[in-house]
PDB file of C-alpha atoms and ligand atoms in Angstrom:
ATOM      1  CA  UNK Y   1      57.925 -73.338  92.597  1.00 41.00           C
ATOM      2  CA  UNK Y   2      59.380 -69.632  92.541  1.00 51.00           C
ATOM      3  CA  UNK Y   3      63.354 -70.177  90.865  1.00 59.00           C
ATOM      4  CA  UNK Y   4      64.500 -69.043  95.362  1.00 64.00           C
ATOM      5  CA  UNK Y   5      63.433 -72.669  95.926  1.00 71.00           C
ATOM      6  CA  UNK Y   6      65.301 -74.237  93.654  1.00 76.00           C
ATOM      7  CA  UNK Y   7      68.247 -72.370  95.151  1.00 76.00           C
ATOM      8  CA  UNK Y   8      67.275 -72.987  98.194  1.00 78.00           C
ATOM      9  CA  UNK Y   9      67.297 -76.763  97.572  1.00 80.00           C
ATOM     10  CA  UNK Y  10      69.977 -76.578  95.296  1.00 79.00           C
ATOM     11  CA  UNK Y  11      72.293 -75.806  98.155  1.00 76.00           C
ATOM     12  CA  UNK Y  12      72.091 -79.556  99.521  1.00 74.00           C
ATOM     13  CA  UNK Y  13      72.696 -80.818  96.830  1.00 77.00           C
ATOM     14  CA  UNK Y  14      75.900 -78.644  96.021  1.00 72.00           C
ATOM     15  CA  UNK Y  15      78.816 -77.395  97.399  1.00 68.00           C
ATOM     16  CA  UNK Y  16      79.207 -73.212  97.292  1.00 63.00           C
ATOM     17  CA  UNK Y  17      81.831 -74.318  93.680  1.00 65.00           C
ATOM     18  CA  UNK Y  18      81.671 -76.550  91.105  1.00 64.00           C
ATOM     19  CA  UNK Y  19      85.461 -76.338  91.552  1.00 68.00           C
ATOM     20  CA  UNK Y  20      84.792 -77.078  94.853  1.00 69.00           C
ATOM     21  CA  UNK Y  21      82.099 -80.734  94.011  1.00 67.00           C
ATOM     22  CA  UNK Y  22      84.980 -80.891  91.685  1.00 66.00           C
ATOM     23  CA  UNK Y  23      88.098 -80.977  94.071  1.00 70.00           C
ATOM     24  CA  UNK Y  24      85.667 -82.891  96.916  1.00 70.00           C
ATOM     25  CA  UNK Y  25      84.383 -85.632  94.471  1.00 72.00           C
ATOM     26  CA  UNK Y  26      85.267 -86.219  90.476  1.00 71.00           C
ATOM     27  CA  UNK Y  27      81.821 -88.012  89.776  1.00 74.00           C
ATOM     28  CA  UNK Y  28      79.576 -84.787  91.675  1.00 76.00           C
ATOM     29  CA  UNK Y  29      80.504 -83.811  87.602  1.00 78.00           C
ATOM     30  CA  UNK Y  30      78.971 -86.385  85.631  1.00 77.00           C
ATOM     31  CA  UNK Y  31      75.684 -85.282  88.725  1.00 78.00           C
ATOM     32  CA  UNK Y  32      75.825 -81.637  87.545  1.00 77.00           C
ATOM     33  CA  UNK Y  33      75.780 -82.498  83.682  1.00 81.00           C
ATOM     34  CA  UNK Y  34      73.567 -85.252  84.546  1.00 81.00           C
ATOM     35  CA  UNK Y  35      70.866 -82.677  85.956  1.00 77.00           C
ATOM     36  CA  UNK Y  36      71.841 -80.423  83.154  1.00 77.00           C
ATOM     37  CA  UNK Y  37      71.299 -82.328  80.393  1.00 84.00           C
ATOM     38  CA  UNK Y  38      67.956 -83.990  82.434  1.00 80.00           C
ATOM     39  CA  UNK Y  39      69.808 -86.980  81.628  1.00 82.00           C
ATOM     40  CA  UNK Y  40      68.359 -88.417  84.994  1.00 85.00           C
ATOM     41  CA  UNK Y  41      64.856 -88.891  84.712  1.00 88.00           C
ATOM     42  CA  UNK Y  42      62.346 -89.745  88.061  1.00 94.00           C
ATOM     43  CA  UNK Y  43      59.572 -92.145  87.205  1.00 96.00           C
ATOM     44  CA  UNK Y  44      57.179 -93.194  89.036  1.00 96.00           C
ATOM     45  CA  UNK Y  45      55.342 -96.908  89.378  1.00 96.00           C
ATOM     46  CA  UNK Y  46      51.619 -96.939  90.981  1.00 94.00           C
ATOM     47  CA  UNK Y  47      50.451 -98.824  93.066  1.00 94.00           C
ATOM     48  CA  UNK Y  48      46.772 -99.862  93.931  1.00 93.00           C
ATOM     49  CA  UNK Y  49      43.986-100.299  97.054  1.00 93.00           C
ATOM     50  CA  UNK Y  50      43.701-103.635  96.409  1.00 93.00           C
ATOM     51  CA  UNK Y  51      40.385-103.563  97.959  1.00 90.00           C
ATOM     52  CA  UNK Y  52      38.793-101.023  95.657  1.00 88.00           C
ATOM     53  CA  UNK Y  53      41.798-100.600  93.153  1.00 87.00           C
ATOM     54  CA  UNK Y  54      42.410 -97.198  93.498  1.00 88.00           C
ATOM     55  CA  UNK Y  55      45.527 -95.789  92.808  1.00 91.00           C
ATOM     56  CA  UNK Y  56      46.712 -95.370  96.413  1.00 94.00           C
ATOM     57  CA  UNK Y  57      50.988 -94.719  95.918  1.00 95.00           C
ATOM     58  CA  UNK Y  58      53.667 -94.212  93.856  1.00 96.00           C
ATOM     59  CA  UNK Y  59      57.056 -95.325  93.424  1.00 97.00           C
ATOM     60  CA  UNK Y  60      59.046 -92.705  92.751  1.00 97.00           C
ATOM     61  CA  UNK Y  61      62.337 -94.368  90.641  1.00 96.00           C
ATOM     62  CA  UNK Y  62      65.596 -93.269  89.031  1.00 92.00           C
ATOM     63  CA  UNK Y  63      66.162 -94.108  85.465  1.00 85.00           C
ATOM     64  CA  UNK Y  64      68.939 -94.685  84.291  1.00 81.00           C
ATOM     65  CA  UNK Y  65      69.263 -97.231  87.167  1.00 82.00           C
ATOM     66  CA  UNK Y  66      73.187 -97.902  86.691  1.00 81.00           C
ATOM     67  CA  UNK Y  67      72.978 -94.797  87.022  1.00 79.00           C
ATOM     68  CA  UNK Y  68      72.574 -95.282  90.796  1.00 83.00           C
ATOM     69  CA  UNK Y  69      74.231 -98.161  90.625  1.00 82.00           C
ATOM     70  CA  UNK Y  70      77.593 -96.604  89.675  1.00 79.00           C
ATOM     71  CA  UNK Y  71      76.839 -93.971  92.824  1.00 80.00           C
ATOM     72  CA  UNK Y  72      75.464 -95.652  95.198  1.00 79.00           C
ATOM     73  CA  UNK Y  73      79.306 -96.479  98.022  1.00 78.00           C
ATOM     74  CA  UNK Y  74      79.572 -92.713  97.337  1.00 79.00           C
ATOM     75  CA  UNK Y  75      78.746 -89.112  98.800  1.00 79.00           C
ATOM     76  CA  UNK Y  76      76.975 -88.431  95.493  1.00 83.00           C
ATOM     77  CA  UNK Y  77      73.797 -90.375  96.262  1.00 87.00           C
ATOM     78  CA  UNK Y  78      73.299 -88.096  98.297  1.00 87.00           C
ATOM     79  CA  UNK Y  79      72.600 -85.310  95.852  1.00 87.00           C
ATOM     80  CA  UNK Y  80      70.757 -87.258  93.892  1.00 89.00           C
ATOM     81  CA  UNK Y  81      68.503 -88.531  96.532  1.00 91.00           C
ATOM     82  CA  UNK Y  82      67.641 -85.022  97.647  1.00 92.00           C
ATOM     83  CA  UNK Y  83      67.037 -83.880  94.104  1.00 92.00           C
ATOM     84  CA  UNK Y  84      64.164 -87.315  94.285  1.00 95.00           C
ATOM     85  CA  UNK Y  85      63.295 -85.825  97.671  1.00 96.00           C
ATOM     86  CA  UNK Y  86      62.271 -82.385  95.938  1.00 95.00           C
ATOM     87  CA  UNK Y  87      61.354 -84.179  92.302  1.00 95.00           C
ATOM     88  CA  UNK Y  88      58.365 -86.464  93.831  1.00 97.00           C
ATOM     89  CA  UNK Y  89      57.321 -83.483  96.283  1.00 97.00           C
ATOM     90  CA  UNK Y  90      56.968 -81.408  93.332  1.00 96.00           C
ATOM     91  CA  UNK Y  91      55.103 -83.753  91.627  1.00 96.00           C
ATOM     92  CA  UNK Y  92      53.002 -84.694  94.341  1.00 96.00           C
ATOM     93  CA  UNK Y  93      52.026 -81.678  95.572  1.00 97.00           C
ATOM     94  CA  UNK Y  94      51.151 -81.455  91.930  1.00 94.00           C
ATOM     95  CA  UNK Y  95      48.426 -84.530  92.174  1.00 93.00           C
ATOM     96  CA  UNK Y  96      47.424 -83.446  95.274  1.00 93.00           C
ATOM     97  CA  UNK Y  97      46.377 -80.345  93.646  1.00 93.00           C
ATOM     98  CA  UNK Y  98      44.594 -82.331  90.830  1.00 89.00           C
ATOM     99  CA  UNK Y  99      42.615 -84.317  92.708  1.00 89.00           C
ATOM    100  CA  UNK Y 100      44.738 -87.352  93.788  1.00 90.00           C
ATOM    101  CA  UNK Y 101      45.559 -88.366  97.124  1.00 92.00           C
ATOM    102  CA  UNK Y 102      48.383 -89.939  96.485  1.00 94.00           C
ATOM    103  CA  UNK Y 103      51.488 -91.503  99.108  1.00 98.00           C
ATOM    104  CA  UNK Y 104      54.814 -90.667  96.921  1.00 98.00           C
ATOM    105  CA  UNK Y 105      57.984 -93.821  98.551  1.00 98.00           C
ATOM    106  CA  UNK Y 106      61.379 -92.788  98.089  1.00 98.00           C
ATOM    107  CA  UNK Y 107      64.471 -95.294  97.850  1.00 95.00           C
ATOM    108  CA  UNK Y 108      67.339 -93.856 100.562  1.00 94.00           C
ATOM    109  CA  UNK Y 109      70.551 -95.295 100.345  1.00 90.00           C
ATOM    110  CA  UNK Y 110      72.558 -96.500 103.030  1.00 88.00           C
ATOM    111  CA  UNK Y 111      74.992 -93.375 103.198  1.00 88.00           C
ATOM    112  CA  UNK Y 112      71.370 -91.004 103.502  1.00 90.00           C
ATOM    113  CA  UNK Y 113      70.576 -93.197 105.830  1.00 89.00           C
ATOM    114  CA  UNK Y 114      73.683 -92.253 108.384  1.00 87.00           C
ATOM    115  CA  UNK Y 115      73.489 -88.596 107.469  1.00 87.00           C
ATOM    116  CA  UNK Y 116      72.047 -85.662 109.679  1.00 84.00           C
ATOM    117  CA  UNK Y 117      71.208 -84.136 106.863  1.00 88.00           C
ATOM    118  CA  UNK Y 118      68.644 -85.813 105.743  1.00 93.00           C
ATOM    119  CA  UNK Y 119      65.986 -84.946 108.208  1.00 95.00           C
ATOM    120  CA  UNK Y 120      67.336 -80.913 106.768  1.00 93.00           C
ATOM    121  CA  UNK Y 121      67.092 -81.857 103.498  1.00 94.00           C
ATOM    122  CA  UNK Y 122      62.953 -82.836 104.177  1.00 96.00           C
ATOM    123  CA  UNK Y 123      62.535 -80.691 106.250  1.00 96.00           C
ATOM    124  CA  UNK Y 124      62.984 -78.114 103.569  1.00 95.00           C
ATOM    125  CA  UNK Y 125      61.238 -80.155 101.516  1.00 96.00           C
ATOM    126  CA  UNK Y 126      58.176 -80.146 102.480  1.00 97.00           C
ATOM    127  CA  UNK Y 127      58.837 -76.761 103.839  1.00 96.00           C
ATOM    128  CA  UNK Y 128      59.463 -75.753  99.786  1.00 95.00           C
ATOM    129  CA  UNK Y 129      56.598 -77.759  98.794  1.00 96.00           C
ATOM    130  CA  UNK Y 130      54.343 -77.224 100.816  1.00 97.00           C
ATOM    131  CA  UNK Y 131      53.613 -81.469 100.245  1.00 98.00           C
ATOM    132  CA  UNK Y 132      52.056 -82.781 103.497  1.00 98.00           C
ATOM    133  CA  UNK Y 133      54.087 -85.236 105.569  1.00 98.00           C
ATOM    134  CA  UNK Y 134      52.191 -87.918 105.896  1.00 98.00           C
ATOM    135  CA  UNK Y 135      51.853 -87.866 101.081  1.00 98.00           C
ATOM    136  CA  UNK Y 136      55.614 -89.013 102.055  1.00 98.00           C
ATOM    137  CA  UNK Y 137      56.863 -92.438 102.209  1.00 98.00           C
ATOM    138  CA  UNK Y 138      60.327 -92.752 103.026  1.00 97.00           C
ATOM    139  CA  UNK Y 139      61.342 -96.823 101.792  1.00 96.00           C
ATOM    140  CA  UNK Y 140      64.907 -98.123 102.995  1.00 93.00           C
ATOM    141  CA  UNK Y 141      65.668-101.036 102.199  1.00 88.00           C
ATOM    142  CA  UNK Y 142      65.902-105.160 104.217  1.00 78.00           C
ATOM    143  CA  UNK Y 143      69.551-105.129 101.999  1.00 74.00           C
ATOM    144  CA  UNK Y 144      71.004-101.805 104.044  1.00 78.00           C
ATOM    145  CA  UNK Y 145      74.433-102.401 105.775  1.00 75.00           C
ATOM    146  CA  UNK Y 146      73.412 -99.462 107.597  1.00 80.00           C
ATOM    147  CA  UNK Y 147      74.180-100.657 111.811  1.00 86.00           C
ATOM    148  CA  UNK Y 148      70.511-101.546 113.464  1.00 85.00           C
ATOM    149  CA  UNK Y 149      70.863 -98.636 116.259  1.00 88.00           C
ATOM    150  CA  UNK Y 150      72.172 -96.079 114.354  1.00 89.00           C
ATOM    151  CA  UNK Y 151      69.471 -96.860 111.612  1.00 90.00           C
ATOM    152  CA  UNK Y 152      66.442 -97.204 114.006  1.00 91.00           C
ATOM    153  CA  UNK Y 153      67.852 -93.129 115.817  1.00 92.00           C
ATOM    154  CA  UNK Y 154      67.534 -92.256 112.342  1.00 94.00           C
ATOM    155  CA  UNK Y 155      63.921 -94.495 111.572  1.00 94.00           C
ATOM    156  CA  UNK Y 156      63.183 -91.958 115.412  1.00 95.00           C
ATOM    157  CA  UNK Y 157      64.029 -88.505 114.114  1.00 96.00           C
ATOM    158  CA  UNK Y 158      61.629 -89.512 110.670  1.00 96.00           C
ATOM    159  CA  UNK Y 159      58.710 -90.623 112.346  1.00 95.00           C
ATOM    160  CA  UNK Y 160      58.744 -87.031 114.167  1.00 96.00           C
ATOM    161  CA  UNK Y 161      58.349 -85.026 110.844  1.00 97.00           C
ATOM    162  CA  UNK Y 162      55.592 -87.175 110.530  1.00 97.00           C
ATOM    163  CA  UNK Y 163      56.413 -88.973 106.755  1.00 98.00           C
ATOM    164  CA  UNK Y 164      55.396 -92.337 106.228  1.00 98.00           C
ATOM    165  CA  UNK Y 165      58.579 -94.928 106.892  1.00 96.00           C
ATOM    166  CA  UNK Y 166      58.806 -98.470 105.033  1.00 96.00           C
ATOM    167  CA  UNK Y 167      60.956-101.603 104.665  1.00 92.00           C
ATOM    168  CA  UNK Y 168      61.691-102.677 101.351  1.00 92.00           C
ATOM    169  CA  UNK Y 169      62.030-106.038 100.356  1.00 88.00           C
ATOM    170  CA  UNK Y 170      60.738-107.720 103.389  1.00 86.00           C
ATOM    171  CA  UNK Y 171      61.723-111.055 104.087  1.00 78.00           C
ATOM    172  CA  UNK Y 172      65.488-111.652 101.801  1.00 74.00           C
ATOM    173  CA  UNK Y 173      67.218-110.680 105.532  1.00 74.00           C
ATOM    174  CA  UNK Y 174      65.017-110.144 107.735  1.00 71.00           C
ATOM    175  CA  UNK Y 175      66.744-108.188 109.807  1.00 74.00           C
ATOM    176  CA  UNK Y 176      64.168-105.521 110.106  1.00 80.00           C
ATOM    177  CA  UNK Y 177      62.503-107.205 112.796  1.00 84.00           C
ATOM    178  CA  UNK Y 178      64.156-104.949 114.850  1.00 83.00           C
ATOM    179  CA  UNK Y 179      62.233-101.793 113.239  1.00 87.00           C
ATOM    180  CA  UNK Y 180      59.096-103.814 113.847  1.00 87.00           C
ATOM    181  CA  UNK Y 181      60.052-103.869 117.548  1.00 85.00           C
ATOM    182  CA  UNK Y 182      60.603-100.091 118.117  1.00 83.00           C
ATOM    183  CA  UNK Y 183      56.795-100.096 116.196  1.00 87.00           C
ATOM    184  CA  UNK Y 184      59.149 -97.299 113.928  1.00 90.00           C
ATOM    185  CA  UNK Y 185      57.004 -98.775 110.848  1.00 94.00           C
ATOM    186  CA  UNK Y 186      53.817 -98.536 108.326  1.00 96.00           C
ATOM    187  CA  UNK Y 187      54.279-100.124 105.087  1.00 96.00           C
ATOM    188  CA  UNK Y 188      56.220-103.628 104.794  1.00 95.00           C
ATOM    189  CA  UNK Y 189      56.912-103.851 101.240  1.00 95.00           C
ATOM    190  CA  UNK Y 190      56.780-107.437 100.666  1.00 95.00           C
ATOM    191  CA  UNK Y 191      59.894-108.653  97.991  1.00 93.00           C
ATOM    192  CA  UNK Y 192      59.461-109.559  93.856  1.00 94.00           C
ATOM    193  CA  UNK Y 193      61.266-112.570  94.950  1.00 93.00           C
ATOM    194  CA  UNK Y 194      58.927-114.184  96.505  1.00 94.00           C
ATOM    195  CA  UNK Y 195      55.801-112.002  94.627  1.00 96.00           C
ATOM    196  CA  UNK Y 196      57.349-114.260  91.913  1.00 95.00           C
ATOM    197  CA  UNK Y 197      56.238-117.488  92.197  1.00 94.00           C
ATOM    198  CA  UNK Y 198      52.946-116.910  94.331  1.00 96.00           C
ATOM    199  CA  UNK Y 199      51.702-119.297  92.233  1.00 94.00           C
ATOM    200  CA  UNK Y 200      53.504-122.303  91.609  1.00 94.00           C
ATOM    201  CA  UNK Y 201      55.853-122.267  94.911  1.00 95.00           C
ATOM    202  CA  UNK Y 202      53.511-124.498  98.189  1.00 95.00           C
ATOM    203  CA  UNK Y 203      56.203-122.322 100.772  1.00 94.00           C
ATOM    204  CA  UNK Y 204      56.658-118.866  99.162  1.00 94.00           C
ATOM    205  CA  UNK Y 205      53.225-118.852  99.280  1.00 96.00           C
ATOM    206  CA  UNK Y 206      53.410-119.938 102.991  1.00 95.00           C
ATOM    207  CA  UNK Y 207      55.541-117.396 103.099  1.00 94.00           C
ATOM    208  CA  UNK Y 208      53.540-114.587 101.797  1.00 97.00           C
ATOM    209  CA  UNK Y 209      50.396-115.747 103.837  1.00 97.00           C
ATOM    210  CA  UNK Y 210      53.083-115.173 106.559  1.00 96.00           C
ATOM    211  CA  UNK Y 211      54.083-112.166 106.168  1.00 95.00           C
ATOM    212  CA  UNK Y 212      50.558-110.400 105.116  1.00 97.00           C
ATOM    213  CA  UNK Y 213      49.159-112.093 108.676  1.00 97.00           C
ATOM    214  CA  UNK Y 214      52.215-110.633 110.574  1.00 95.00           C
ATOM    215  CA  UNK Y 215      52.067-107.286 109.781  1.00 96.00           C
ATOM    216  CA  UNK Y 216      48.199-107.409 110.347  1.00 97.00           C
ATOM    217  CA  UNK Y 217      48.790-108.028 113.383  1.00 96.00           C
ATOM    218  CA  UNK Y 218      51.481-105.686 114.026  1.00 95.00           C
ATOM    219  CA  UNK Y 219      48.227-102.935 112.513  1.00 96.00           C
ATOM    220  CA  UNK Y 220      51.091-102.283 109.541  1.00 96.00           C
ATOM    221  CA  UNK Y 221      49.848-101.961 105.645  1.00 97.00           C
ATOM    222  CA  UNK Y 222      50.995-104.610 103.008  1.00 98.00           C
ATOM    223  CA  UNK Y 223      52.695-104.298 100.338  1.00 98.00           C
ATOM    224  CA  UNK Y 224      52.925-106.153  96.874  1.00 97.00           C
ATOM    225  CA  UNK Y 225      56.108-105.308  95.015  1.00 95.00           C
ATOM    226  CA  UNK Y 226      56.465-107.136  90.927  1.00 96.00           C
ATOM    227  CA  UNK Y 227      52.845-107.858  90.206  1.00 96.00           C
ATOM    228  CA  UNK Y 228      53.600-109.200  86.418  1.00 96.00           C
ATOM    229  CA  UNK Y 229      50.201-111.699  86.960  1.00 94.00           C
ATOM    230  CA  UNK Y 230      46.279-111.545  87.193  1.00 92.00           C
ATOM    231  CA  UNK Y 231      46.242-115.085  89.050  1.00 94.00           C
ATOM    232  CA  UNK Y 232      49.702-113.311  91.144  1.00 96.00           C
ATOM    233  CA  UNK Y 233      46.495-109.822  91.830  1.00 94.00           C
ATOM    234  CA  UNK Y 234      43.844-112.363  92.820  1.00 94.00           C
ATOM    235  CA  UNK Y 235      45.714-114.366  95.153  1.00 96.00           C
ATOM    236  CA  UNK Y 236      47.137-111.127  96.744  1.00 97.00           C
ATOM    237  CA  UNK Y 237      44.018-109.542  97.033  1.00 95.00           C
ATOM    238  CA  UNK Y 238      41.888-112.734  98.555  1.00 95.00           C
ATOM    239  CA  UNK Y 239      44.464-113.293 101.120  1.00 97.00           C
ATOM    240  CA  UNK Y 240      43.663-109.355 102.268  1.00 97.00           C
ATOM    241  CA  UNK Y 241      46.681-108.001 100.879  1.00 98.00           C
ATOM    242  CA  UNK Y 242      45.824-103.889 100.915  1.00 98.00           C
ATOM    243  CA  UNK Y 243      48.168-103.134  98.493  1.00 97.00           C
ATOM    244  CA  UNK Y 244      50.214-103.737  95.316  1.00 96.00           C
ATOM    245  CA  UNK Y 245      52.329-102.785  92.323  1.00 95.00           C
ATOM    246  CA  UNK Y 246      53.819-103.785  88.976  1.00 95.00           C
ATOM    247  CA  UNK Y 247      53.985-104.589  85.336  1.00 93.00           C
ATOM    248  CA  UNK Y 248      50.509-105.813  85.237  1.00 91.00           C
ATOM    249  CA  UNK Y 249      50.145-102.757  86.305  1.00 89.00           C
ATOM    250  CA  UNK Y 250      51.775-100.480  84.382  1.00 89.00           C
ATOM    251  CA  UNK Y 251      56.145-100.048  84.650  1.00 90.00           C
ATOM    252  CA  UNK Y 252      57.105 -97.836  86.363  1.00 93.00           C
ATOM    253  CA  UNK Y 253      56.696 -94.285  83.726  1.00 91.00           C
ATOM    254  CA  UNK Y 254      57.211 -90.579  83.317  1.00 91.00           C
ATOM    255  CA  UNK Y 255      55.393 -87.998  85.112  1.00 90.00           C
ATOM    256  CA  UNK Y 256      54.387 -86.998  82.053  1.00 88.00           C
ATOM    257  CA  UNK Y 257      53.112 -90.405  80.951  1.00 87.00           C
ATOM    258  CA  UNK Y 258      50.572 -91.120  83.439  1.00 85.00           C
ATOM    259  CA  UNK Y 259      49.382 -87.457  83.040  1.00 77.00           C
ATOM    260  CA  UNK Y 260      45.511 -88.899  82.445  1.00 71.00           C
ATOM    261  CA  UNK Y 261      46.511 -92.110  83.408  1.00 71.00           C
ATOM    262  CA  UNK Y 262      45.700 -92.471  86.891  1.00 73.00           C
ATOM    263  CA  UNK Y 263      42.189 -93.719  86.404  1.00 67.00           C
ATOM    264  CA  UNK Y 264      43.450 -95.452  82.787  1.00 64.00           C
ATOM    265  CA  UNK Y 265      44.898 -97.654  86.043  1.00 69.00           C
ATOM    266  CA  UNK Y 266      42.336 -98.891  87.497  1.00 66.00           C
ATOM    267  CA  UNK Y 267      40.044 -99.305  83.838  1.00 67.00           C
ATOM    268  CA  UNK Y 268      44.102-101.751  83.237  1.00 66.00           C
ATOM    269  CA  UNK Y 269      42.036-103.572  86.978  1.00 67.00           C
ATOM    270  CA  UNK Y 270      38.410-103.227  86.086  1.00 68.00           C
ATOM    271  CA  UNK Y 271      38.644-104.737  82.804  1.00 69.00           C
ATOM    272  CA  UNK Y 272      39.876-107.955  83.709  1.00 71.00           C
ATOM    273  CA  UNK Y 273      36.998-108.022  85.996  1.00 71.00           C
ATOM    274  CA  UNK Y 274      39.277-107.894  89.907  1.00 72.00           C
ATOM    275  CA  UNK Y 275      37.560-105.421  91.115  1.00 74.00           C
ATOM    276  CA  UNK Y 276      33.600-106.216  89.412  1.00 65.00           C
ATOM    277  CA  UNK Y 277      31.937-106.757  92.703  1.00 55.00           C
ATOM    278  CA  UNK Y 278      33.548-104.104  93.978  1.00 48.00           C
ATOM    279  CA  UNK Y 279      32.800-101.004  91.514  1.00 46.00           C
ATOM    280  CA  UNK Y 280      29.824-102.007  89.516  1.00 41.00           C
TER     281      UNK Y 280
HETATM  282  P1  LIG T   1      63.450-100.876  94.196  1.00 72.15           P
HETATM  283  O1  LIG T   1      63.638-100.242  95.699  1.00 72.15           O
HETATM  284  O2  LIG T   1      63.030-103.273  94.778  1.00 72.15           O
HETATM  285  O3  LIG T   1      62.196-101.265  92.781  1.00 72.15           O
HETATM  286  C1  LIG T   1      61.990-101.810  92.468  1.00 72.15           C
HETATM  287  C2  LIG T   1      62.217-102.111  91.348  1.00 72.15           C
HETATM  288  O4  LIG T   1      61.272-103.548  90.477  1.00 72.15           O
HETATM  289  C3  LIG T   1      62.151-101.019  90.115  1.00 72.15           C
HETATM  290  O5  LIG T   1      63.692-101.465  89.434  1.00 72.15           O
HETATM  291  C4  LIG T   1      61.051-101.946  89.503  1.00 72.15           C
HETATM  292  O6  LIG T   1      60.802-101.709  88.416  1.00 72.15           O
HETATM  293  C5  LIG T   1      61.423-102.903  89.712  1.00 72.15           C
HETATM  294  N1  LIG T   1      59.811-103.527  89.425  1.00 72.15           N
HETATM  295  C6  LIG T   1      58.885-102.945  89.660  1.00 72.15           C
HETATM  296  N2  LIG T   1      57.873-104.233  89.095  1.00 72.15           N
HETATM  297  C7  LIG T   1      58.648-105.079  88.425  1.00 72.15           C
HETATM  298  C8  LIG T   1      57.278-106.323  87.614  1.00 72.15           C
HETATM  299  O7  LIG T   1      56.488-106.633  87.666  1.00 72.15           O
HETATM  300  N3  LIG T   1      58.544-106.930  87.683  1.00 72.15           N
HETATM  301  C9  LIG T   1      59.931-106.574  87.416  1.00 72.15           C
HETATM  302  N4  LIG T   1      60.564-107.348  87.195  1.00 72.15           N
HETATM  303  N5  LIG T   1      60.033-105.719  87.696  1.00 72.15           N
HETATM  304  C10 LIG T   1      59.559-105.407  88.352  1.00 72.15           C
HETATM  305  P2  LIG T   1      64.249-100.516  88.960  1.00 72.15           P
HETATM  306  O8  LIG T   1      63.328 -99.074  88.547  1.00 72.15           O
HETATM  307  O9  LIG T   1      65.601-100.676  88.087  1.00 72.15           O
HETATM  308  O10 LIG T   1      65.290 -99.965  90.202  1.00 72.15           O
HETATM  309  C11 LIG T   1      66.158-101.340  91.160  1.00 72.15           C
HETATM  310  C12 LIG T   1      67.337-100.434  91.977  1.00 72.15           C
HETATM  311  O11 LIG T   1      68.015 -98.783  92.466  1.00 72.15           O
HETATM  312  C13 LIG T   1      65.521 -99.970  93.445  1.00 72.15           C
HETATM  313  O12 LIG T   1      64.863-101.838  93.457  1.00 72.15           O
HETATM  314  C14 LIG T   1      66.288 -99.513  94.018  1.00 72.15           C
HETATM  315  O13 LIG T   1      67.065-100.578  95.201  1.00 72.15           O
HETATM  316  C15 LIG T   1      68.000 -98.545  93.169  1.00 72.15           C
HETATM  317  N6  LIG T   1      66.791 -97.320  93.453  1.00 72.15           N
HETATM  318  C16 LIG T   1      66.108 -96.774  92.121  1.00 72.15           C
HETATM  319  N7  LIG T   1      65.896 -95.543  92.422  1.00 72.15           N
HETATM  320  C17 LIG T   1      66.503 -95.143  94.241  1.00 72.15           C
HETATM  321  C18 LIG T   1      66.289 -93.777  94.238  1.00 72.15           C
HETATM  322  O14 LIG T   1      66.500 -93.175  94.100  1.00 72.15           O
HETATM  323  N8  LIG T   1      67.379 -93.453  95.511  1.00 72.15           N
HETATM  324  C19 LIG T   1      67.732 -95.124  95.723  1.00 72.15           C
HETATM  325  N9  LIG T   1      69.233 -95.124  97.178  1.00 72.15           N
HETATM  326  N10 LIG T   1      68.152 -96.267  94.991  1.00 72.15           N
HETATM  327  C20 LIG T   1      66.866 -96.213  93.809  1.00 72.15           C
END
């Protein structure tokens, strides 16, 4: 991407001068420094289609997570969010060019969700990176504290851009039923706290089965996060969960570590014989 494109994105992340950033929010200096010294890294955690074993998506995660926790309640999260958006879309365009049809998911914080600037930033990033909107998924978490009415308005705007919308940590609070009622969502991501005990706890098993069938009745894609063991993957596959990810398949990795590994992830799956019947 030519330098002038980076500059176009910088306008969303920084004020016109360093001094102004320092005045407006001292935490922005940390962000400037972290970007300049490459301390901030974007990792990607693959998710696979549980019918075919093929990699279908990547969740972009900021490392170190402590950085996000420190700034989550501050305006700086907007600048980081734009950096994540741009970096992830640029990377996804590369994967697309290599022939992988992958959806990249990014996490949006409560503060970002309440700013109209988000729509402008997404539009500019999609134009700059030339990524098709359908290959970008915006994850909003059930744990968010944003006003529901305001969130619905924002989701309507996002939907108009053509990006996918995912509700993460589904089941933690059940406030997202309002978003489902308004047909604004494409994907439900089952919270990992339910996946963890799926094979040992009858209630968790029932909750997960119910979420899967509810999602399908509403024509939604359902994803399980936090798959750590083969039995969990097999359970989810048998109960027709559409996609899944977790440390059993791959921990979040930097883009360069993932180079050439996309097909290996499938081999991990094949090694366990879970998709044998399909792939033979
Ligand atoms: P999240 O969106 O729920 O992300 C999933 C977290 O679960 C990630 O932690 C991931 O590494 C972890 N995980 C995935 N599979 C497994 C597994 O099999 N076992 C276990 N124990 N953990 C697993 P991470 O990277 O530490 O991120 C934590 C949270 O930080 C994220 O939760 C998200 O809320 C926030 N976050 C990360 N990146 C961003 C970002 O770019 N923007 C915003 N706003 N928040 C972010």
